[in-house]
């Protein structure tokens, strides 16, 4: 089992450009979560899907952030008109256990907005 | 608002000592409390977890002590090793089907 795969590992964009981050969850896992990690805020919840359906996007900044899960094997997080404050490590996690909700994280995508 | 708090951003202990990492939470509906360990360049990985019906969970050198009345918990790392140097995140979750809330992490350094 390859674990959660995130691409790209590093992305540098200019202010105002668009960034798309990809996540491939562990095969058979029914839930996919996106978190943003910064030194100051730690791990902030963004959004999650269960069985491909969006369940909770209460952590998503409005207007510029969107997430999709078009099939069970991948999810995307898109940030439009990127700003320097969007610079962070974006972590994707998947889970198969609804009872405990144990999360399996990918290595993250480090986004740098210049 | 920060629903899960870790009081120390960093902690340094000598090899062989017991490291104690503290965590508190606000929501009494939380019932599952995992601790994650993260090394640089990697994602967090589950280390040990406890449910609110228990007051202690032990796994090798790692022990969680849980106080439901006070809404706090601590992770004890016995006989700390340099390889334990990492960032530790306390997390909490309510009823099944919701997401985990994380603290800001404690960076542990174990000095040989």
mmCIF file of C-alpha atoms in Angstrom:
data_model
loop_
_atom_site.group_PDB
_atom_site.id
_atom_site.type_symbol
_atom_site.label_atom_id
_atom_site.label_comp_id
_atom_site.label_asym_id
_atom_site.label_seq_id
_atom_site.Cartn_x
_atom_site.Cartn_y
_atom_site.Cartn_z
ATOM 1 C CA UNK A 1 0.000 0.000 0.000
ATOM 2 C CA UNK A 2 1.559 3.236 -1.178
ATOM 3 C CA UNK A 3 -0.070 5.499 1.364
ATOM 4 C CA UNK A 4 -1.646 8.848 0.575
ATOM 5 C CA UNK A 5 0.044 10.444 -2.409
ATOM 6 C CA UNK A 6 0.157 14.205 -2.835
ATOM 7 C CA UNK A 7 1.443 16.101 -5.840
ATOM 8 C CA UNK A 8 3.246 18.338 -6.350
ATOM 9 C CA UNK A 9 5.472 18.213 -3.283
ATOM 10 C CA UNK A 10 6.517 21.805 -3.873
ATOM 11 C CA UNK A 11 4.842 24.543 -5.866
ATOM 12 C CA UNK A 12 5.900 28.135 -6.287
ATOM 13 C CA UNK A 13 3.433 30.584 -7.786
ATOM 14 C CA UNK A 14 3.293 34.286 -8.340
ATOM 15 C CA UNK A 15 0.699 36.372 -6.588
ATOM 16 C CA UNK A 16 -2.602 36.190 -8.442
ATOM 17 C CA UNK A 17 -1.917 32.888 -10.160
ATOM 18 C CA UNK A 18 -3.871 29.692 -9.692
ATOM 19 C CA UNK A 19 -2.598 26.619 -7.839
ATOM 20 C CA UNK A 20 -4.045 23.113 -8.004
ATOM 21 C CA UNK A 21 -2.991 20.457 -5.548
ATOM 22 C CA UNK A 22 -3.717 16.758 -6.009
ATOM 23 C CA UNK A 23 -4.345 13.964 -3.570
ATOM 24 C CA UNK A 24 -4.674 10.229 -4.119
ATOM 25 C CA UNK A 25 -6.112 8.586 -0.985
ATOM 26 C CA UNK A 26 -5.344 5.092 0.162
ATOM 27 C CA UNK A 27 -7.337 2.644 -1.890
ATOM 28 C CA UNK A 28 -10.547 1.650 -0.138
ATOM 29 C CA UNK A 29 -10.616 4.619 2.216
ATOM 30 C CA UNK A 30 -13.989 6.320 2.192
ATOM 31 C CA UNK A 31 -13.083 9.713 3.646
ATOM 32 C CA UNK A 32 -10.651 12.363 2.416
ATOM 33 C CA UNK A 33 -9.642 15.409 4.432
ATOM 34 C CA UNK A 34 -7.693 18.549 3.563
ATOM 35 C CA UNK A 35 -5.741 20.493 6.168
ATOM 36 C CA UNK A 36 -3.453 23.495 5.939
ATOM 37 C CA UNK A 37 -0.344 23.626 8.100
ATOM 38 C CA UNK A 38 1.524 26.762 9.124
ATOM 39 C CA UNK A 39 3.905 27.465 11.980
ATOM 40 C CA UNK A 40 1.540 29.969 13.561
ATOM 41 C CA UNK A 41 -1.810 28.205 13.159
ATOM 42 C CA UNK A 42 -0.695 24.597 13.212
ATOM 43 C CA UNK A 43 -3.046 22.233 11.394
ATOM 44 C CA UNK A 44 -6.221 23.931 10.216
ATOM 45 C CA UNK A 45 -9.111 21.921 8.854
ATOM 46 C CA UNK A 46 -10.275 22.964 5.411
ATOM 47 C CA UNK A 47 -12.762 20.434 4.050
ATOM 48 C CA UNK A 48 -13.641 16.769 3.793
ATOM 49 C CA UNK A 49 -15.418 14.257 1.627
ATOM 50 C CA UNK A 50 -17.011 10.964 2.441
ATOM 51 C CA UNK A 51 -17.712 8.523 -0.377
ATOM 52 C CA UNK A 52 -16.823 11.399 -2.745
ATOM 53 C CA UNK A 53 -19.589 13.637 -1.392
ATOM 54 C CA UNK A 54 -18.616 16.946 0.223
ATOM 55 C CA UNK A 55 -19.535 16.786 3.896
ATOM 56 C CA UNK A 56 -18.050 19.823 5.576
ATOM 57 C CA UNK A 57 -16.195 22.739 4.017
ATOM 58 C CA UNK A 58 -16.468 25.070 6.987
ATOM 59 C CA UNK A 59 -12.716 25.628 7.087
ATOM 60 C CA UNK A 60 -12.366 26.733 3.497
ATOM 61 C CA UNK A 61 -11.620 30.409 2.937
ATOM 62 C CA UNK A 62 -14.475 31.752 0.892
ATOM 63 C CA UNK A 63 -14.331 32.646 -2.791
ATOM 64 C CA UNK A 64 -10.795 31.596 -3.769
ATOM 65 C CA UNK A 65 -10.594 28.026 -2.428
ATOM 66 C CA UNK A 66 -12.436 25.067 -3.852
ATOM 67 C CA UNK A 67 -12.109 21.307 -3.524
ATOM 68 C CA UNK A 68 -13.466 18.448 -5.542
ATOM 69 C CA UNK A 69 -13.457 14.683 -5.478
ATOM 70 C CA UNK A 70 -14.502 13.555 -8.953
ATOM 71 C CA UNK A 71 -13.787 9.893 -8.249
ATOM 72 C CA UNK A 72 -12.737 7.689 -5.351
ATOM 73 C CA UNK A 73 -9.078 7.758 -6.346
ATOM 74 C CA UNK A 74 -8.350 11.451 -6.264
ATOM 75 C CA UNK A 75 -9.242 14.815 -4.830
ATOM 76 C CA UNK A 76 -8.086 18.284 -5.801
ATOM 77 C CA UNK A 77 -7.725 21.531 -3.929
ATOM 78 C CA UNK A 78 -7.718 24.611 -6.113
ATOM 79 C CA UNK A 79 -6.692 28.071 -5.000
ATOM 80 C CA UNK A 80 -7.496 30.906 -7.354
ATOM 81 C CA UNK A 81 -5.756 34.267 -7.336
ATOM 82 C CA UNK A 82 -3.168 33.070 -4.820
ATOM 83 C CA UNK A 83 -1.957 35.464 -2.155
ATOM 84 C CA UNK A 84 1.243 35.364 -0.071
ATOM 85 C CA UNK A 85 -0.817 34.431 3.003
ATOM 86 C CA UNK A 86 -1.844 31.217 1.224
ATOM 87 C CA UNK A 87 1.736 29.992 1.561
ATOM 88 C CA UNK A 88 1.582 26.847 3.671
ATOM 89 C CA UNK A 89 1.874 23.096 3.563
ATOM 90 C CA UNK A 90 -1.383 21.581 2.403
ATOM 91 C CA UNK A 91 -1.970 18.133 3.822
ATOM 92 C CA UNK A 92 -4.358 15.527 2.543
ATOM 93 C CA UNK A 93 -5.445 12.633 4.736
ATOM 94 C CA UNK A 94 -7.687 9.645 4.207
ATOM 95 C CA UNK A 95 -9.552 7.466 6.636
ATOM 96 C CA UNK A 96 -11.358 4.159 6.505
ATOM 97 C CA UNK A 97 -12.498 3.937 10.089
ATOM 98 C CA UNK A 98 -15.585 5.997 10.753
ATOM 99 C CA UNK A 99 -15.531 4.935 14.404
ATOM 100 C CA UNK A 100 -12.108 6.234 15.313
ATOM 101 C CA UNK A 101 -11.495 8.400 12.297
ATOM 102 C CA UNK A 102 -7.804 7.492 12.269
ATOM 103 C CA UNK A 103 -6.166 9.718 9.686
ATOM 104 C CA UNK A 104 -3.421 8.691 7.297
ATOM 105 C CA UNK A 105 -1.638 11.763 6.033
ATOM 106 C CA UNK A 106 0.288 12.336 2.863
ATOM 107 C CA UNK A 107 3.620 14.132 2.914
ATOM 108 C CA UNK A 108 1.991 17.401 1.974
ATOM 109 C CA UNK A 109 2.272 19.954 -0.795
ATOM 110 C CA UNK A 110 4.293 23.011 0.126
ATOM 111 C CA UNK A 111 2.868 26.066 -1.596
ATOM 112 C CA UNK A 112 4.920 29.228 -1.784
ATOM 113 C CA UNK A 113 3.280 32.359 -3.171
ATOM 114 C CA UNK A 114 5.744 35.088 -4.075
ATOM 115 C CA UNK B 1 -11.252 29.739 18.010
ATOM 116 C CA UNK B 2 -8.667 27.205 19.033
ATOM 117 C CA UNK B 3 -10.653 24.287 20.437
ATOM 118 C CA UNK B 4 -7.563 22.220 21.187
ATOM 119 C CA UNK B 5 -4.634 23.878 22.919
ATOM 120 C CA UNK B 6 -1.082 22.763 23.460
ATOM 121 C CA UNK B 7 0.549 24.938 26.054
ATOM 122 C CA UNK B 8 4.150 24.531 24.956
ATOM 123 C CA UNK B 9 5.458 25.316 21.494
ATOM 124 C CA UNK B 10 8.702 23.537 22.291
ATOM 125 C CA UNK B 11 10.195 21.235 24.869
ATOM 126 C CA UNK B 12 13.752 20.039 25.387
ATOM 127 C CA UNK B 13 14.646 17.019 27.495
ATOM 128 C CA UNK B 14 17.754 14.923 28.011
ATOM 129 C CA UNK B 15 17.980 11.428 26.630
ATOM 130 C CA UNK B 16 16.503 8.984 29.127
ATOM 131 C CA UNK B 17 14.164 11.512 30.766
ATOM 132 C CA UNK B 18 10.385 11.456 30.569
ATOM 133 C CA UNK B 19 8.972 14.093 28.250
ATOM 134 C CA UNK B 20 5.524 15.396 29.185
ATOM 135 C CA UNK B 21 3.438 17.165 26.567
ATOM 136 C CA UNK B 22 0.228 18.833 27.651
ATOM 137 C CA UNK B 23 -3.031 19.433 25.841
ATOM 138 C CA UNK B 24 -6.416 20.890 26.763
ATOM 139 C CA UNK B 25 -9.709 21.171 24.944
ATOM 140 C CA UNK B 26 -12.929 23.140 25.158
ATOM 141 C CA UNK B 27 -15.696 21.020 23.749
ATOM 142 C CA UNK B 28 -17.047 18.446 26.171
ATOM 143 C CA UNK B 29 -18.528 16.557 23.204
ATOM 144 C CA UNK B 30 -15.068 15.456 22.100
ATOM 145 C CA UNK B 31 -14.607 11.766 22.791
ATOM 146 C CA UNK B 32 -11.598 10.625 20.788
ATOM 147 C CA UNK B 33 -8.130 12.068 21.355
ATOM 148 C CA UNK B 34 -5.261 10.988 19.105
ATOM 149 C CA UNK B 35 -1.690 12.162 19.280
ATOM 150 C CA UNK B 36 0.238 12.466 16.049
ATOM 151 C CA UNK B 37 3.996 12.550 15.544
ATOM 152 C CA UNK B 38 5.486 14.513 12.678
ATOM 153 C CA UNK B 39 9.054 14.518 11.384
ATOM 154 C CA UNK B 40 10.312 17.289 9.066
ATOM 155 C CA UNK B 41 9.192 16.810 5.489
ATOM 156 C CA UNK B 42 6.626 14.186 6.409
ATOM 157 C CA UNK B 43 2.947 14.204 7.210
ATOM 158 C CA UNK B 44 1.743 13.558 10.770
ATOM 159 C CA UNK B 45 1.392 9.910 11.740
ATOM 160 C CA UNK B 46 -0.826 8.496 14.465
ATOM 161 C CA UNK B 47 1.198 7.651 17.565
ATOM 162 C CA UNK B 48 -1.374 6.717 20.195
ATOM 163 C CA UNK B 49 -5.002 7.571 20.937
ATOM 164 C CA UNK B 50 -7.472 7.442 23.807
ATOM 165 C CA UNK B 51 -11.228 7.538 24.145
ATOM 166 C CA UNK B 52 -12.898 9.648 26.794
ATOM 167 C CA UNK B 53 -14.201 6.579 28.637
ATOM 168 C CA UNK B 54 -10.617 5.795 29.665
ATOM 169 C CA UNK B 55 -8.235 7.754 31.835
ATOM 170 C CA UNK B 56 -5.032 6.116 30.691
ATOM 171 C CA UNK B 57 -3.701 4.483 27.555
ATOM 172 C CA UNK B 58 -0.273 2.955 27.323
ATOM 173 C CA UNK B 59 1.699 1.732 24.329
ATOM 174 C CA UNK B 60 5.307 0.903 24.997
ATOM 175 C CA UNK B 61 7.122 4.059 26.067
ATOM 176 C CA UNK B 62 4.119 6.275 25.259
ATOM 177 C CA UNK B 63 1.284 6.910 27.722
ATOM 178 C CA UNK B 64 -1.709 9.212 27.561
ATOM 179 C CA UNK B 65 -3.218 10.445 30.817
ATOM 180 C CA UNK B 66 -6.718 11.818 30.387
ATOM 181 C CA UNK B 67 -8.766 13.979 32.763
ATOM 182 C CA UNK B 68 -12.294 14.391 31.489
ATOM 183 C CA UNK B 69 -13.423 16.657 34.317
ATOM 184 C CA UNK B 70 -10.575 19.088 33.743
ATOM 185 C CA UNK B 71 -10.699 18.693 29.944
ATOM 186 C CA UNK B 72 -7.011 18.047 29.636
ATOM 187 C CA UNK B 73 -4.667 15.275 28.717
ATOM 188 C CA UNK B 74 -0.972 14.680 28.531
ATOM 189 C CA UNK B 75 1.377 12.514 26.539
ATOM 190 C CA UNK B 76 4.260 11.009 28.495
ATOM 191 C CA UNK B 77 7.253 9.694 26.610
ATOM 192 C CA UNK B 78 9.290 7.543 28.918
ATOM 193 C CA UNK B 79 13.040 7.034 28.411
ATOM 194 C CA UNK B 80 13.129 9.655 25.647
ATOM 195 C CA UNK B 81 15.430 8.920 22.729
ATOM 196 C CA UNK B 82 16.968 11.321 20.185
ATOM 197 C CA UNK B 83 14.820 9.591 17.569
ATOM 198 C CA UNK B 84 11.741 10.883 19.406
ATOM 199 C CA UNK B 85 12.690 14.432 18.409
ATOM 200 C CA UNK B 86 9.701 15.547 16.371
ATOM 201 C CA UNK B 87 6.610 17.711 16.546
ATOM 202 C CA UNK B 88 3.686 16.214 18.440
ATOM 203 C CA UNK B 89 0.116 17.207 17.760
ATOM 204 C CA UNK B 90 -2.793 16.636 20.083
ATOM 205 C CA UNK B 91 -6.126 16.268 18.313
ATOM 206 C CA UNK B 92 -9.751 15.765 19.270
ATOM 207 C CA UNK B 93 -12.892 14.590 17.584
ATOM 208 C CA UNK B 94 -16.524 14.427 18.520
ATOM 209 C CA UNK B 95 -19.055 11.899 17.327
ATOM 210 C CA UNK B 96 -18.168 9.779 14.340
ATOM 211 C CA UNK B 97 -18.436 11.467 11.015
ATOM 212 C CA UNK B 98 -16.839 14.751 12.012
ATOM 213 C CA UNK B 99 -13.314 16.001 11.496
ATOM 214 C CA UNK B 100 -10.404 16.110 13.919
ATOM 215 C CA UNK B 101 -9.347 19.407 15.439
ATOM 216 C CA UNK B 102 -5.626 19.843 16.049
ATOM 217 C CA UNK B 103 -3.538 21.795 18.505
ATOM 218 C CA UNK B 104 -0.668 23.913 17.266
ATOM 219 C CA UNK B 105 1.898 21.266 18.110
ATOM 220 C CA UNK B 106 4.813 20.884 20.509
ATOM 221 C CA UNK B 107 8.274 20.525 19.050
ATOM 222 C CA UNK B 108 10.213 18.060 21.174
ATOM 223 C CA UNK B 109 13.977 17.940 21.151
ATOM 224 C CA UNK B 110 15.733 15.089 22.931
ATOM 225 C CA UNK B 111 19.347 15.914 23.646
ATOM 226 C CA UNK B 112 21.844 13.029 23.835
#
